[in-house]
CSV table of N, CA and C in Angstrom, one decimal:
chain,number,residue,atom,x,y,z
A,6,MET,N,-140.4,-57.9,105.5
A,6,MET,CA,-139.1,-57.3,105.2
A,6,MET,C,-138.2,-57.4,106.5
A,7,MET,N,-137.0,-58.0,106.3
A,7,MET,CA,-136.1,-58.1,107.4
A,7,MET,C,-135.3,-56.8,107.7
A,8,ILE,N,-135.1,-56.5,108.9
A,8,ILE,CA,-134.4,-55.3,109.3
A,8,ILE,C,-133.0,-55.6,109.7
A,9,ASN,N,-132.0,-54.9,109.1
A,9,ASN,CA,-130.6,-55.1,109.5
A,9,ASN,C,-130.3,-54.0,110.5
A,10,PHE,N,-130.3,-54.3,111.8
A,10,PHE,CA,-130.1,-53.3,112.8
A,10,PHE,C,-128.8,-52.6,112.7
A,11,LYS,N,-127.8,-53.2,112.3
A,11,LYS,CA,-126.4,-52.6,112.2
A,11,LYS,C,-126.4,-51.5,111.1
A,12,THR,N,-127.2,-51.6,110.0
A,12,THR,CA,-127.2,-50.6,109.0
A,12,THR,C,-128.2,-49.5,109.4
A,13,LEU,N,-129.1,-49.8,110.3
A,13,LEU,CA,-130.0,-48.7,110.7
A,13,LEU,C,-129.4,-47.6,111.5
A,14,TYR,N,-128.4,-47.9,112.3
A,14,TYR,CA,-127.7,-46.9,113.1
A,14,TYR,C,-127.0,-45.9,112.2
A,15,LYS,N,-127.2,-44.6,112.5
A,15,LYS,CA,-126.6,-43.5,111.7
A,15,LYS,C,-127.2,-43.4,110.3
A,16,SER,N,-128.3,-44.1,110.0
A,16,SER,CA,-128.9,-44.0,108.7
A,16,SER,C,-129.6,-42.7,108.6
A,17,LYS,N,-129.8,-42.2,107.4
A,17,LYS,CA,-130.4,-40.9,107.1
A,17,LYS,C,-131.8,-41.1,106.6
A,18,TRP,N,-132.8,-40.3,107.0
A,18,TRP,CA,-134.2,-40.4,106.6
A,18,TRP,C,-134.8,-39.1,106.3
A,19,THR,N,-135.8,-39.1,105.4
A,19,THR,CA,-136.6,-37.9,105.1
A,19,THR,C,-138.0,-38.2,105.4
A,20,SER,N,-138.6,-37.4,106.2
A,20,SER,CA,-140.0,-37.5,106.5
A,20,SER,C,-140.9,-36.9,105.4
A,21,ILE,N,-141.9,-37.6,104.9
A,21,ILE,CA,-142.8,-37.1,103.9
A,21,ILE,C,-143.5,-35.8,104.4
A,22,ASP,N,-143.9,-35.8,105.6
A,22,ASP,CA,-144.5,-34.6,106.2
A,22,ASP,C,-143.6,-34.1,107.3
A,23,LYS,N,-143.5,-32.8,107.5
A,23,LYS,CA,-142.7,-32.3,108.5
A,23,LYS,C,-143.0,-32.8,109.9
A,24,VAL,N,-141.9,-33.1,110.7
A,24,VAL,CA,-142.0,-33.5,112.1
A,24,VAL,C,-141.4,-32.4,112.9
A,25,GLN,N,-142.2,-31.8,113.7
A,25,GLN,CA,-141.8,-30.6,114.5
A,25,GLN,C,-141.1,-29.6,113.7
A,26,GLY,N,-141.6,-29.4,112.5
A,26,GLY,CA,-141.0,-28.4,111.6
A,26,GLY,C,-139.9,-28.8,110.7
A,27,TRP,N,-139.4,-30.1,110.8
A,27,TRP,CA,-138.3,-30.5,110.0
A,27,TRP,C,-138.6,-31.8,109.3
A,28,ARG,N,-137.8,-32.1,108.2
A,28,ARG,CA,-138.0,-33.3,107.4
A,28,ARG,C,-136.8,-34.2,107.4
A,29,HIS,N,-135.5,-33.7,107.7
A,29,HIS,CA,-134.3,-34.6,107.5
A,29,HIS,C,-133.8,-35.0,108.9
A,30,PHE,N,-133.7,-36.3,109.1
A,30,PHE,CA,-133.4,-36.9,110.3
A,30,PHE,C,-132.3,-38.0,110.2
A,31,GLU,N,-131.6,-38.3,111.3
A,31,GLU,CA,-130.6,-39.3,111.4
A,31,GLU,C,-130.9,-40.2,112.6
A,32,VAL,N,-130.7,-41.5,112.4
A,32,VAL,CA,-130.9,-42.4,113.6
A,32,VAL,C,-129.7,-42.3,114.5
A,33,SER,N,-130.0,-42.0,115.8
A,33,SER,CA,-129.0,-41.9,116.8
A,33,SER,C,-128.9,-43.1,117.8
A,34,ASN,N,-130.0,-43.9,117.9
A,34,ASN,CA,-130.1,-45.1,118.7
A,34,ASN,C,-131.0,-46.1,118.1
A,35,VAL,N,-130.7,-47.3,118.3
A,35,VAL,CA,-131.6,-48.4,117.9
A,35,VAL,C,-131.8,-49.3,119.1
A,36,PHE,N,-133.1,-49.4,119.4
A,36,PHE,CA,-133.5,-50.3,120.5
A,36,PHE,C,-134.2,-51.5,120.0
A,37,LYS,N,-133.3,-52.6,119.8
A,37,LYS,CA,-133.8,-53.8,119.1
A,37,LYS,C,-135.0,-54.5,119.8
A,38,LYS,N,-134.9,-54.6,121.1
A,38,LYS,CA,-135.9,-55.4,121.8
A,38,LYS,C,-137.3,-54.7,121.7
A,39,LYS,N,-137.3,-53.4,121.8
A,39,LYS,CA,-138.5,-52.6,121.7
A,39,LYS,C,-138.9,-52.3,120.3
A,40,ARG,N,-138.0,-52.6,119.3
A,40,ARG,CA,-138.2,-52.4,117.9
A,40,ARG,C,-138.5,-50.9,117.6
A,41,VAL,N,-137.8,-50.0,118.2
A,41,VAL,CA,-137.9,-48.6,118.0
A,41,VAL,C,-136.5,-48.0,117.7
A,42,VAL,N,-136.5,-46.8,117.1
A,42,VAL,CA,-135.3,-46.0,116.9
A,42,VAL,C,-135.5,-44.6,117.5
A,43,GLU,N,-134.4,-44.0,117.9
A,43,GLU,CA,-134.4,-42.6,118.3
A,43,GLU,C,-133.8,-41.9,117.1
A,44,ILE,N,-134.4,-40.9,116.6
A,44,ILE,CA,-133.9,-40.1,115.5
A,44,ILE,C,-133.9,-38.6,115.9
A,45,PHE,N,-132.9,-37.9,115.3
A,45,PHE,CA,-132.8,-36.4,115.6
A,45,PHE,C,-132.8,-35.7,114.3
A,46,SER,N,-133.3,-34.4,114.4
A,46,SER,CA,-133.3,-33.5,113.2
A,46,SER,C,-131.9,-33.1,112.9
A,47,ILE,N,-131.5,-33.1,111.7
A,47,ILE,CA,-130.2,-32.7,111.2
A,47,ILE,C,-130.1,-31.2,111.4
A,48,CYS,N,-131.1,-30.4,111.2
A,48,CYS,CA,-131.1,-29.0,111.3
A,48,CYS,C,-131.2,-28.5,112.7
A,49,ASN,N,-131.8,-29.2,113.6
A,49,ASN,CA,-131.9,-28.8,115.0
A,49,ASN,C,-131.8,-30.1,115.8
A,50,SER,N,-130.6,-30.4,116.3
A,50,SER,CA,-130.3,-31.6,117.0
A,50,SER,C,-131.0,-31.7,118.4
A,51,ASP,N,-131.6,-30.6,118.8
A,51,ASP,CA,-132.4,-30.7,120.0
A,51,ASP,C,-133.7,-31.4,119.8
A,52,ILE,N,-134.1,-31.6,118.6
A,52,ILE,CA,-135.4,-32.3,118.3
A,52,ILE,C,-135.1,-33.7,118.1
A,53,LYS,N,-135.5,-34.5,119.1
A,53,LYS,CA,-135.3,-36.0,119.0
A,53,LYS,C,-136.7,-36.6,119.2
A,54,ILE,N,-136.9,-37.7,118.5
A,54,ILE,CA,-138.2,-38.5,118.7
A,54,ILE,C,-137.8,-39.9,118.6
A,55,ILE,N,-138.7,-40.7,119.2
A,55,ILE,CA,-138.6,-42.2,119.2
A,55,ILE,C,-139.8,-42.7,118.4
A,56,ILE,N,-139.5,-43.5,117.4
A,56,ILE,CA,-140.6,-44.0,116.6
A,56,ILE,C,-140.3,-45.5,116.3
A,57,PRO,N,-141.4,-46.3,116.1
A,57,PRO,CA,-141.3,-47.7,115.8
A,57,PRO,C,-140.5,-47.9,114.5
A,58,ILE,N,-139.7,-48.9,114.4
A,58,ILE,CA,-139.0,-49.2,113.2
A,58,ILE,C,-139.9,-49.4,112.0
A,59,ASP,N,-141.1,-50.0,112.3
A,59,ASP,CA,-142.0,-50.2,111.2
A,59,ASP,C,-142.5,-48.9,110.5
A,60,TYR,N,-142.5,-47.8,111.2
A,60,TYR,CA,-142.8,-46.5,110.6
A,60,TYR,C,-141.8,-46.2,109.5
A,61,LEU,N,-140.5,-46.5,109.8
A,61,LEU,CA,-139.5,-46.1,108.7
A,61,LEU,C,-139.8,-47.0,107.5
A,62,LYS,N,-140.4,-48.1,107.6
A,62,LYS,CA,-140.6,-49.0,106.4
A,62,LYS,C,-141.8,-48.5,105.6
A,63,ASP,N,-142.6,-47.6,106.2
A,63,ASP,CA,-143.8,-47.1,105.6
A,63,ASP,C,-143.5,-46.0,104.6
A,64,LYS,N,-143.5,-46.3,103.3
A,64,LYS,CA,-143.0,-45.3,102.3
A,64,LYS,C,-144.0,-44.1,102.2
A,65,SER,N,-145.1,-44.2,102.8
A,65,SER,CA,-146.0,-43.0,102.8
A,65,SER,C,-145.7,-42.0,103.9
A,66,LYS,N,-144.8,-42.4,104.8
A,66,LYS,CA,-144.3,-41.5,105.9
A,66,LYS,C,-142.8,-41.2,105.8
A,67,TRP,N,-142.0,-42.1,105.4
A,67,TRP,CA,-140.5,-42.0,105.4
A,67,TRP,C,-139.9,-42.5,104.2
A,68,ARG,N,-138.7,-41.8,103.8
A,68,ARG,CA,-137.9,-42.3,102.7
A,68,ARG,C,-136.5,-42.4,103.2
A,69,ALA,N,-135.8,-43.5,102.9
A,69,ALA,CA,-134.4,-43.7,103.2
A,69,ALA,C,-133.5,-42.7,102.4
A,70,GLY,N,-132.6,-42.0,103.1
A,70,GLY,CA,-131.8,-40.9,102.5
A,70,GLY,C,-132.4,-39.6,102.7
A,71,TRP,N,-131.7,-38.6,102.1
A,71,TRP,CA,-132.2,-37.2,102.2
A,71,TRP,C,-132.6,-36.7,100.9
A,72,PHE,N,-133.9,-36.2,100.8
A,72,PHE,CA,-134.5,-35.7,99.6
A,72,PHE,C,-135.1,-34.4,99.8
A,73,ASN,N,-135.3,-33.6,98.8
A,73,ASN,CA,-136.0,-32.3,98.9
A,73,ASN,C,-137.5,-32.5,99.0
């Protein structure tokens, strides 16, 4: 699956399992060369994590958009 880096920036994601207590995140930085993104929790913007872009493609871990 090809990644469009331009659409990845500011995209919204829901974690299947809570990450540091939260599930809803937004991409704040895309690091193309390292193939990772920095995401932050919508409910607590102090919580930021860096994850491989491939993790976002794993539907057992992440879903594009915000879901309950």
